[in-house]
């Protein structure tokens, strides 16, 4: 298939990858090293779901949205046998695309419609597995009727529940108001973040069409969720019910992170920067002195003032530079280490007096035993 031009100067092309694995891909004209990737898995209509010109009923699809509006993301639409390993196969494609375009942004938001609802789940899980230091990822279930809805507990096996929980992945479930929420209880029980989104137009096909008409596929690229036409809900563990939340609380990815109290890399940096006027207090002056020396080293680190927006790189060969990826991974690791270290120091400072008290009590007990022994003699 020849390339299809889009209004923003990008294009959609179709590629055979290997065997029965193929994919369609949209690449924006302004693609850069920081461009995120979005993936979409079709429903039972398969590739007909991509474009109204393919579909017998003219259903609006992802091609329609991209042709009309473009995207700030690279969009990958894989196709393969239903029983294939969608996660690993798509990640092979993603890694190939990253290499071709020099992409160092490791974020992948995944989505799946109806029978293909599992697609985003599998792909994002594999991306996290391959890149464990990722910022929290996002998965969209678009009126899901696949294994991720009917067999959620099974899908969360083999360590995937822990994988998503540790990453703080957020799942958006776009479901009609009448659709049962009990199937997502497995995610709640696993400590995974789930937001239920109830569309005003709850027709199965329209839920998919409006997902793209509203540009939700660009959420991780910095776009806002739509304010109108949807009700957003989260599960309240105290009441055991799904309760409506304000759209403004999760309108952007940054607000989403704030809503869940999630620390991404920049949040960790800002937290550590807040240590400038912070001193550790302890009843033990020696402990306090040593802990504050460590804190002083952290405060004066150049790491805290380096630019996080300049992760770019170039190469004299056809192979894209891996320097930006390595730098970002190092920043994330250092930020996690600093955060854990400052928390640990606070803990040491607070428990030191109790250790002293316990030590003194033990000494008194020993002295008491010795005194008793002397009296008996």
Tab-separated table of C-alpha atoms in Angstrom:
chain	number	residue	atom	x	y	z
A	1	UNK	CA	0.000	0.000	0.000
A	2	UNK	CA	1.333	3.421	-0.938
A	3	UNK	CA	1.759	5.979	1.783
A	4	UNK	CA	-1.315	7.966	2.817
A	5	UNK	CA	-0.532	11.635	3.503
A	6	UNK	CA	-1.999	13.318	6.571
A	7	UNK	CA	-2.999	16.941	7.099
A	8	UNK	CA	0.017	17.679	9.306
A	9	UNK	CA	2.566	16.528	6.746
A	10	UNK	CA	2.955	13.039	8.183
A	11	UNK	CA	2.097	9.776	6.465
A	12	UNK	CA	0.611	6.333	7.066
A	13	UNK	CA	2.331	3.328	5.511
A	14	UNK	CA	1.821	-0.431	5.671
A	15	UNK	CA	4.646	-2.938	6.168
A	16	UNK	CA	5.110	-6.700	6.186
A	17	UNK	CA	7.341	-7.470	9.161
A	18	UNK	CA	7.812	-11.241	9.358
A	19	UNK	CA	5.665	-14.248	8.617
A	20	UNK	CA	2.080	-13.412	9.528
A	21	UNK	CA	3.087	-10.253	11.403
A	22	UNK	CA	2.473	-6.905	9.679
A	23	UNK	CA	1.797	-3.374	10.798
A	24	UNK	CA	0.533	-0.018	9.696
A	25	UNK	CA	2.397	3.028	11.012
A	26	UNK	CA	1.834	6.760	11.168
A	27	UNK	CA	4.949	8.925	11.474
A	28	UNK	CA	4.575	12.694	12.056
A	29	UNK	CA	6.598	15.122	9.963
A	30	UNK	CA	8.213	16.573	13.087
A	31	UNK	CA	9.299	13.236	14.582
A	32	UNK	CA	12.124	13.648	17.100
A	33	UNK	CA	14.022	11.583	19.639
A	34	UNK	CA	11.384	12.475	22.247
A	35	UNK	CA	8.328	11.388	20.217
A	36	UNK	CA	6.206	8.874	22.190
A	37	UNK	CA	4.580	5.802	20.648
A	38	UNK	CA	0.908	4.841	20.696
A	39	UNK	CA	-0.354	1.400	19.647
A	40	UNK	CA	-3.822	0.290	18.599
A	41	UNK	CA	-5.180	-3.237	18.335
A	42	UNK	CA	-8.348	-3.583	16.245
A	43	UNK	CA	-11.460	-5.597	17.129
A	44	UNK	CA	-13.122	-8.462	15.280
A	45	UNK	CA	-13.350	-6.298	12.165
A	46	UNK	CA	-9.544	-6.462	12.005
A	47	UNK	CA	-7.994	-3.964	9.565
A	48	UNK	CA	-11.472	-2.799	8.507
A	49	UNK	CA	-11.537	-1.007	11.872
A	50	UNK	CA	-8.682	1.222	10.740
A	51	UNK	CA	-10.477	3.294	8.114
A	52	UNK	CA	-14.011	4.190	7.054
A	53	UNK	CA	-12.947	3.528	3.443
A	54	UNK	CA	-12.153	-0.064	4.390
A	55	UNK	CA	-15.251	-0.699	6.470
A	56	UNK	CA	-18.456	-1.812	4.740
A	57	UNK	CA	-20.502	0.401	7.062
A	58	UNK	CA	-18.078	3.321	6.762
A	59	UNK	CA	-17.174	3.249	10.465
A	60	UNK	CA	-14.812	6.030	11.554
A	61	UNK	CA	-11.419	4.642	12.517
A	62	UNK	CA	-7.887	5.578	13.492
A	63	UNK	CA	-6.843	6.329	9.893
A	64	UNK	CA	-9.674	8.862	9.626
A	65	UNK	CA	-8.450	10.695	12.732
A	66	UNK	CA	-4.808	10.673	11.667
A	67	UNK	CA	-5.555	11.829	8.113
A	68	UNK	CA	-7.664	14.723	9.422
A	69	UNK	CA	-5.648	15.742	12.473
A	70	UNK	CA	-2.284	13.986	12.529
A	71	UNK	CA	-0.627	13.236	15.855
A	72	UNK	CA	2.337	14.162	18.023
A	73	UNK	CA	2.947	10.439	18.504
A	74	UNK	CA	4.183	7.678	16.258
A	75	UNK	CA	1.147	5.395	15.920
A	76	UNK	CA	1.679	1.669	15.326
A	77	UNK	CA	-1.178	-0.645	14.379
A	78	UNK	CA	0.006	-4.279	14.430
A	79	UNK	CA	-1.786	-7.162	12.737
A	80	UNK	CA	-1.175	-10.862	13.308
A	81	UNK	CA	-2.950	-14.097	14.231
A	82	UNK	CA	-5.079	-13.796	17.370
A	83	UNK	CA	-3.020	-16.495	19.068
A	84	UNK	CA	0.328	-14.825	18.339
A	85	UNK	CA	2.456	-13.116	20.989
A	86	UNK	CA	1.217	-9.565	20.444
A	87	UNK	CA	3.427	-8.128	23.167
A	88	UNK	CA	6.779	-9.466	21.960
A	89	UNK	CA	6.019	-9.133	18.237
A	90	UNK	CA	4.870	-5.520	18.581
A	91	UNK	CA	7.818	-4.621	20.794
A	92	UNK	CA	10.135	-5.977	18.098
A	93	UNK	CA	8.436	-3.599	15.663
A	94	UNK	CA	8.625	-0.734	18.176
A	95	UNK	CA	12.327	-1.300	18.820
A	96	UNK	CA	12.941	-1.395	15.062
A	97	UNK	CA	11.049	1.888	14.632
A	98	UNK	CA	12.975	3.460	17.519
A	99	UNK	CA	16.221	2.471	15.849
A	100	UNK	CA	15.131	3.783	12.436
A	101	UNK	CA	14.005	7.201	13.717
A	102	UNK	CA	16.413	7.622	16.624
A	103	UNK	CA	13.609	7.522	19.223
A	104	UNK	CA	14.945	7.607	22.779
A	105	UNK	CA	11.584	8.266	24.475
A	106	UNK	CA	10.635	4.839	25.844
A	107	UNK	CA	6.975	5.629	26.607
A	108	UNK	CA	4.384	3.438	24.902
A	109	UNK	CA	0.673	3.935	25.531
A	110	UNK	CA	-1.369	0.999	24.281
A	111	UNK	CA	-4.997	0.554	23.334
A	112	UNK	CA	-7.265	-2.213	22.167
A	113	UNK	CA	-10.850	-2.240	20.909
A	114	UNK	CA	-13.443	-4.943	21.636
A	115	UNK	CA	-11.938	-8.353	20.792
A	116	UNK	CA	-8.528	-6.684	20.601
A	117	UNK	CA	-8.817	-5.096	24.040
A	118	UNK	CA	-5.913	-7.199	25.306
A	119	UNK	CA	-3.476	-5.647	22.800
A	120	UNK	CA	-2.474	-2.539	24.748
A	121	UNK	CA	-2.154	-4.644	27.904
A	122	UNK	CA	0.275	-7.114	26.320
A	123	UNK	CA	2.335	-4.499	24.499
A	124	UNK	CA	2.754	-2.138	27.458
A	125	UNK	CA	3.561	-5.076	29.755
A	126	UNK	CA	6.368	-6.138	27.435
A	127	UNK	CA	7.651	-2.564	27.149
A	128	UNK	CA	7.826	-2.288	30.955
A	129	UNK	CA	9.502	-5.690	31.173
A	130	UNK	CA	12.181	-4.590	28.720
A	131	UNK	CA	12.547	-1.117	30.273
A	132	UNK	CA	11.873	-1.424	34.028
A	133	UNK	CA	12.793	2.205	34.852
A	134	UNK	CA	9.970	3.684	32.768
A	135	UNK	CA	7.744	6.505	33.913
A	136	UNK	CA	4.182	5.272	34.659
A	137	UNK	CA	2.532	4.027	31.460
A	138	UNK	CA	-1.075	4.266	30.258
A	139	UNK	CA	-3.341	1.581	28.735
A	140	UNK	CA	-6.752	2.203	27.135
A	141	UNK	CA	-9.416	-0.522	27.066
A	142	UNK	CA	-11.890	0.630	24.385
A	143	UNK	CA	-15.113	-1.247	25.213
A	144	UNK	CA	-13.014	-4.317	25.912
A	145	UNK	CA	-14.551	-7.765	25.377
A	146	UNK	CA	-11.325	-9.764	25.307
A	147	UNK	CA	-9.319	-11.834	27.779
A	148	UNK	CA	-8.362	-8.713	29.720
A	149	UNK	CA	-12.039	-8.280	30.601
A	150	UNK	CA	-13.337	-11.845	30.927
A	151	UNK	CA	-10.163	-13.463	32.291
A	152	UNK	CA	-8.423	-10.588	34.021
A	153	UNK	CA	-7.009	-12.684	36.886
A	154	UNK	CA	-5.388	-15.068	34.430
A	155	UNK	CA	-3.981	-12.200	32.377
A	156	UNK	CA	-2.472	-10.648	35.496
A	157	UNK	CA	-0.584	-13.845	36.286
A	158	UNK	CA	3.071	-14.600	35.537
A	159	UNK	CA	4.204	-11.462	37.352
A	160	UNK	CA	2.231	-9.000	35.212
A	161	UNK	CA	0.202	-7.707	38.172
A	162	UNK	CA	3.416	-6.830	39.997
A	163	UNK	CA	4.869	-5.354	36.804
A	164	UNK	CA	1.969	-2.915	36.364
A	165	UNK	CA	1.667	-2.128	40.073
A	166	UNK	CA	5.373	-1.319	40.424
A	167	UNK	CA	5.270	0.876	37.318
A	168	UNK	CA	2.090	2.610	38.574
A	169	UNK	CA	0.491	1.960	35.193
A	170	UNK	CA	-2.950	3.547	34.772
A	171	UNK	CA	-5.706	1.677	32.924
A	172	UNK	CA	-8.574	3.643	31.361
A	173	UNK	CA	-11.633	1.429	30.752
A	174	UNK	CA	-13.992	3.048	28.219
A	175	UNK	CA	-17.244	1.191	28.911
A	176	UNK	CA	-20.983	1.931	28.597
A	177	UNK	CA	-22.690	2.740	31.894
A	178	UNK	CA	-24.544	-0.582	31.951
A	179	UNK	CA	-21.439	-2.739	31.530
A	180	UNK	CA	-20.407	-4.596	34.679
A	181	UNK	CA	-17.431	-3.364	36.684
A	182	UNK	CA	-16.873	-6.645	38.519
A	183	UNK	CA	-14.564	-7.924	35.776
A	184	UNK	CA	-12.020	-5.214	36.668
A	185	UNK	CA	-11.955	-6.151	40.342
A	186	UNK	CA	-8.852	-8.248	39.685
A	187	UNK	CA	-6.970	-5.061	38.767
A	188	UNK	CA	-8.204	-3.277	41.885
A	189	UNK	CA	-7.233	-6.206	44.101
A	190	UNK	CA	-3.754	-6.219	42.549
A	191	UNK	CA	-3.260	-2.568	43.494
A	192	UNK	CA	-3.417	-1.377	39.879
A	193	UNK	CA	-4.817	2.060	38.988
A	194	UNK	CA	-8.066	1.881	37.001
A	195	UNK	CA	-10.222	4.759	35.748
A	196	UNK	CA	-13.666	3.853	34.445
A	197	UNK	CA	-14.792	6.137	31.608
A	198	UNK	CA	-18.479	6.072	30.688
A	199	UNK	CA	-19.221	7.643	27.263
A	200	UNK	CA	-22.463	9.536	26.748
A	201	UNK	CA	-22.752	7.787	23.373
A	202	UNK	CA	-22.442	4.172	24.475
A	203	UNK	CA	-22.904	2.452	21.125
A	204	UNK	CA	-20.087	-0.092	20.764
A	205	UNK	CA	-18.825	1.213	17.412
A	206	UNK	CA	-19.210	4.865	18.435
A	207	UNK	CA	-17.130	4.376	21.580
A	208	UNK	CA	-14.247	3.408	19.309
A	209	UNK	CA	-14.958	6.167	16.778
A	210	UNK	CA	-15.211	8.899	19.428
A	211	UNK	CA	-12.006	7.713	21.098
A	212	UNK	CA	-10.196	8.808	17.937
A	213	UNK	CA	-12.374	11.803	17.080
A	214	UNK	CA	-11.491	13.223	20.512
A	215	UNK	CA	-7.746	12.701	19.992
A	216	UNK	CA	-7.355	10.548	23.109
A	217	UNK	CA	-4.525	8.673	21.384
A	218	UNK	CA	-2.312	11.742	21.968
A	219	UNK	CA	-2.803	11.798	25.750
A	220	UNK	CA	0.766	10.686	26.532
A	221	UNK	CA	2.038	13.207	23.986
A	222	UNK	CA	0.645	16.055	26.093
A	223	UNK	CA	-2.948	16.415	24.889
A	224	UNK	CA	-5.935	16.714	27.245
A	225	UNK	CA	-8.706	14.200	27.719
A	226	UNK	CA	-12.106	15.462	26.495
A	227	UNK	CA	-14.141	17.288	29.131
A	228	UNK	CA	-17.515	16.672	27.500
A	229	UNK	CA	-19.236	13.445	26.574
A	230	UNK	CA	-17.657	11.295	29.283
A	231	UNK	CA	-18.037	10.546	32.990
A	232	UNK	CA	-14.842	9.605	34.815
A	233	UNK	CA	-14.945	7.285	37.825
A	234	UNK	CA	-12.534	5.580	40.230
A	235	UNK	CA	-13.068	2.790	42.715
A	236	UNK	CA	-13.434	3.769	46.383
A	237	UNK	CA	-12.118	0.885	48.472
A	238	UNK	CA	-13.776	2.256	51.597
A	239	UNK	CA	-17.265	2.284	50.108
A	240	UNK	CA	-16.776	-0.537	47.614
A	241	UNK	CA	-18.248	1.555	44.803
A	242	UNK	CA	-17.196	3.453	41.700
A	243	UNK	CA	-17.423	7.191	42.297
A	244	UNK	CA	-17.339	10.073	39.846
A	245	UNK	CA	-14.304	12.338	39.853
A	246	UNK	CA	-13.748	15.759	38.322
A	247	UNK	CA	-12.374	15.694	34.794
A	248	UNK	CA	-9.864	18.406	35.695
A	249	UNK	CA	-8.125	16.039	38.124
A	250	UNK	CA	-6.899	13.805	35.306
A	251	UNK	CA	-7.150	16.039	32.222
A	252	UNK	CA	-3.428	15.729	31.446
A	253	UNK	CA	-0.823	13.102	32.223
A	254	UNK	CA	0.830	15.385	34.783
A	255	UNK	CA	-2.497	15.882	36.558
A	256	UNK	CA	-3.078	12.126	36.394
A	257	UNK	CA	0.236	11.526	38.161
A	258	UNK	CA	-0.695	14.123	40.789
A	259	UNK	CA	-4.102	12.498	41.290
A	260	UNK	CA	-2.495	9.157	42.106
A	261	UNK	CA	0.445	10.686	43.946
A	262	UNK	CA	2.788	9.143	41.406
A	263	UNK	CA	6.390	10.328	41.333
A	264	UNK	CA	7.858	10.482	37.843
A	265	UNK	CA	11.454	11.533	37.205
A	266	UNK	CA	10.794	15.292	37.271
A	267	UNK	CA	8.734	14.969	40.453
A	268	UNK	CA	11.589	13.123	42.139
A	269	UNK	CA	14.019	15.848	41.083
A	270	UNK	CA	11.706	18.572	42.422
A	271	UNK	CA	11.358	16.718	45.713
A	272	UNK	CA	15.115	16.465	46.126
A	273	UNK	CA	15.523	20.139	45.178
A	274	UNK	CA	13.211	20.914	48.083
A	275	UNK	CA	15.947	19.694	50.402
A	276	UNK	CA	17.790	23.015	50.032
A	277	UNK	CA	16.359	24.345	53.312
A	278	UNK	CA	16.053	20.948	54.982
A	279	UNK	CA	18.121	19.600	57.863
A	280	UNK	CA	17.881	16.246	59.553
A	281	UNK	CA	17.179	16.418	63.286
A	282	UNK	CA	18.182	13.751	65.766
A	283	UNK	CA	18.657	13.577	69.523
A	284	UNK	CA	22.022	12.019	68.770
A	285	UNK	CA	24.318	14.844	67.629
A	286	UNK	CA	26.837	12.449	66.066
A	287	UNK	CA	24.145	10.752	63.964
A	288	UNK	CA	22.690	14.111	62.927
A	289	UNK	CA	26.122	15.402	61.918
A	290	UNK	CA	26.884	12.438	59.676
A	291	UNK	CA	23.412	12.364	58.088
A	292	UNK	CA	23.534	16.073	57.296
A	293	UNK	CA	26.951	15.645	55.675
A	294	UNK	CA	25.394	13.101	53.329
A	295	UNK	CA	22.470	15.453	52.740
A	296	UNK	CA	24.867	18.288	51.924
A	297	UNK	CA	26.472	16.173	49.205
A	298	UNK	CA	23.058	15.482	47.675
A	299	UNK	CA	22.091	19.159	47.767
A	300	UNK	CA	25.253	20.215	45.929
A	301	UNK	CA	24.956	17.585	43.186
A	302	UNK	CA	25.030	18.910	39.605
A	303	UNK	CA	22.496	16.196	38.871
A	304	UNK	CA	19.767	18.388	40.338
A	305	UNK	CA	20.336	21.302	37.954
A	306	UNK	CA	20.925	19.401	34.707
A	307	UNK	CA	18.336	19.866	31.965
A	308	UNK	CA	15.824	17.061	31.616
A	309	UNK	CA	14.575	18.442	28.294
A	310	UNK	CA	17.793	18.059	26.357
A	311	UNK	CA	17.982	14.292	25.988
A	312	UNK	CA	18.970	14.344	22.360
A	313	UNK	CA	21.832	12.736	20.532
A	314	UNK	CA	23.335	12.142	17.153
A	315	UNK	CA	25.501	9.529	15.521
A	316	UNK	CA	28.012	9.501	12.692
A	317	UNK	CA	26.663	6.117	11.635
A	318	UNK	CA	23.223	4.873	10.584
A	319	UNK	CA	22.734	3.553	14.095
A	320	UNK	CA	20.989	6.150	16.328
A	321	UNK	CA	22.883	7.291	19.387
A	322	UNK	CA	22.009	5.449	22.604
A	323	UNK	CA	23.546	8.199	24.736
A	324	UNK	CA	20.202	9.936	25.507
A	325	UNK	CA	18.640	6.632	26.571
A	326	UNK	CA	21.600	5.820	28.835
A	327	UNK	CA	21.582	9.344	30.325
A	328	UNK	CA	17.860	9.205	31.084
A	329	UNK	CA	18.153	5.725	32.593
A	330	UNK	CA	21.024	6.994	34.766
A	331	UNK	CA	18.974	10.036	35.861
A	332	UNK	CA	16.041	7.818	36.826
A	333	UNK	CA	18.284	5.438	38.781
A	334	UNK	CA	20.054	8.284	40.595
A	335	UNK	CA	16.743	10.009	41.395
A	336	UNK	CA	15.371	6.783	42.867
A	337	UNK	CA	18.554	6.283	44.877
A	338	UNK	CA	18.536	9.859	46.227
A	339	UNK	CA	14.853	9.591	47.139
A	340	UNK	CA	15.339	6.303	48.970
A	341	UNK	CA	18.490	7.589	50.661
A	342	UNK	CA	16.865	10.744	52.048
A	343	UNK	CA	13.884	8.704	53.249
A	344	UNK	CA	16.234	6.227	54.904
A	345	UNK	CA	18.172	9.018	56.613
A	346	UNK	CA	14.964	10.451	58.055
A	347	UNK	CA	14.086	6.994	59.329
A	348	UNK	CA	17.509	6.548	60.924
A	349	UNK	CA	17.263	9.958	62.571
A	350	UNK	CA	13.810	9.226	63.983
A	351	UNK	CA	14.571	5.734	65.285
A	352	UNK	CA	17.965	6.581	66.747
A	353	UNK	CA	16.513	7.924	70.041
A	354	UNK	CA	14.478	4.723	70.468
A	355	UNK	CA	17.627	2.666	69.928
A	356	UNK	CA	19.365	4.747	72.589
A	357	UNK	CA	16.454	4.224	74.957
A	358	UNK	CA	16.444	0.482	74.323
A	359	UNK	CA	20.209	0.344	74.769
A	360	UNK	CA	19.923	2.187	78.096
A	361	UNK	CA	17.123	-0.112	79.274
A	362	UNK	CA	19.223	-3.161	78.438
A	363	UNK	CA	22.170	-1.646	80.285
A	364	UNK	CA	19.965	-1.008	83.326
A	365	UNK	CA	18.714	-4.593	83.192
A	366	UNK	CA	22.262	-5.938	83.004
A	367	UNK	CA	23.349	-3.713	85.898
A	368	UNK	CA	20.317	-4.842	87.874
A	369	UNK	CA	21.171	-8.497	87.300
A	370	UNK	CA	24.751	-7.874	88.318
A	371	UNK	CA	23.647	-6.044	91.459
A	372	UNK	CA	21.339	-8.935	92.379
A	373	UNK	CA	24.131	-11.408	91.883
A	374	UNK	CA	26.421	-9.406	94.126
A	375	UNK	CA	23.739	-9.264	96.859
A	376	UNK	CA	23.224	-13.043	96.719
A	377	UNK	CA	26.950	-13.590	97.131
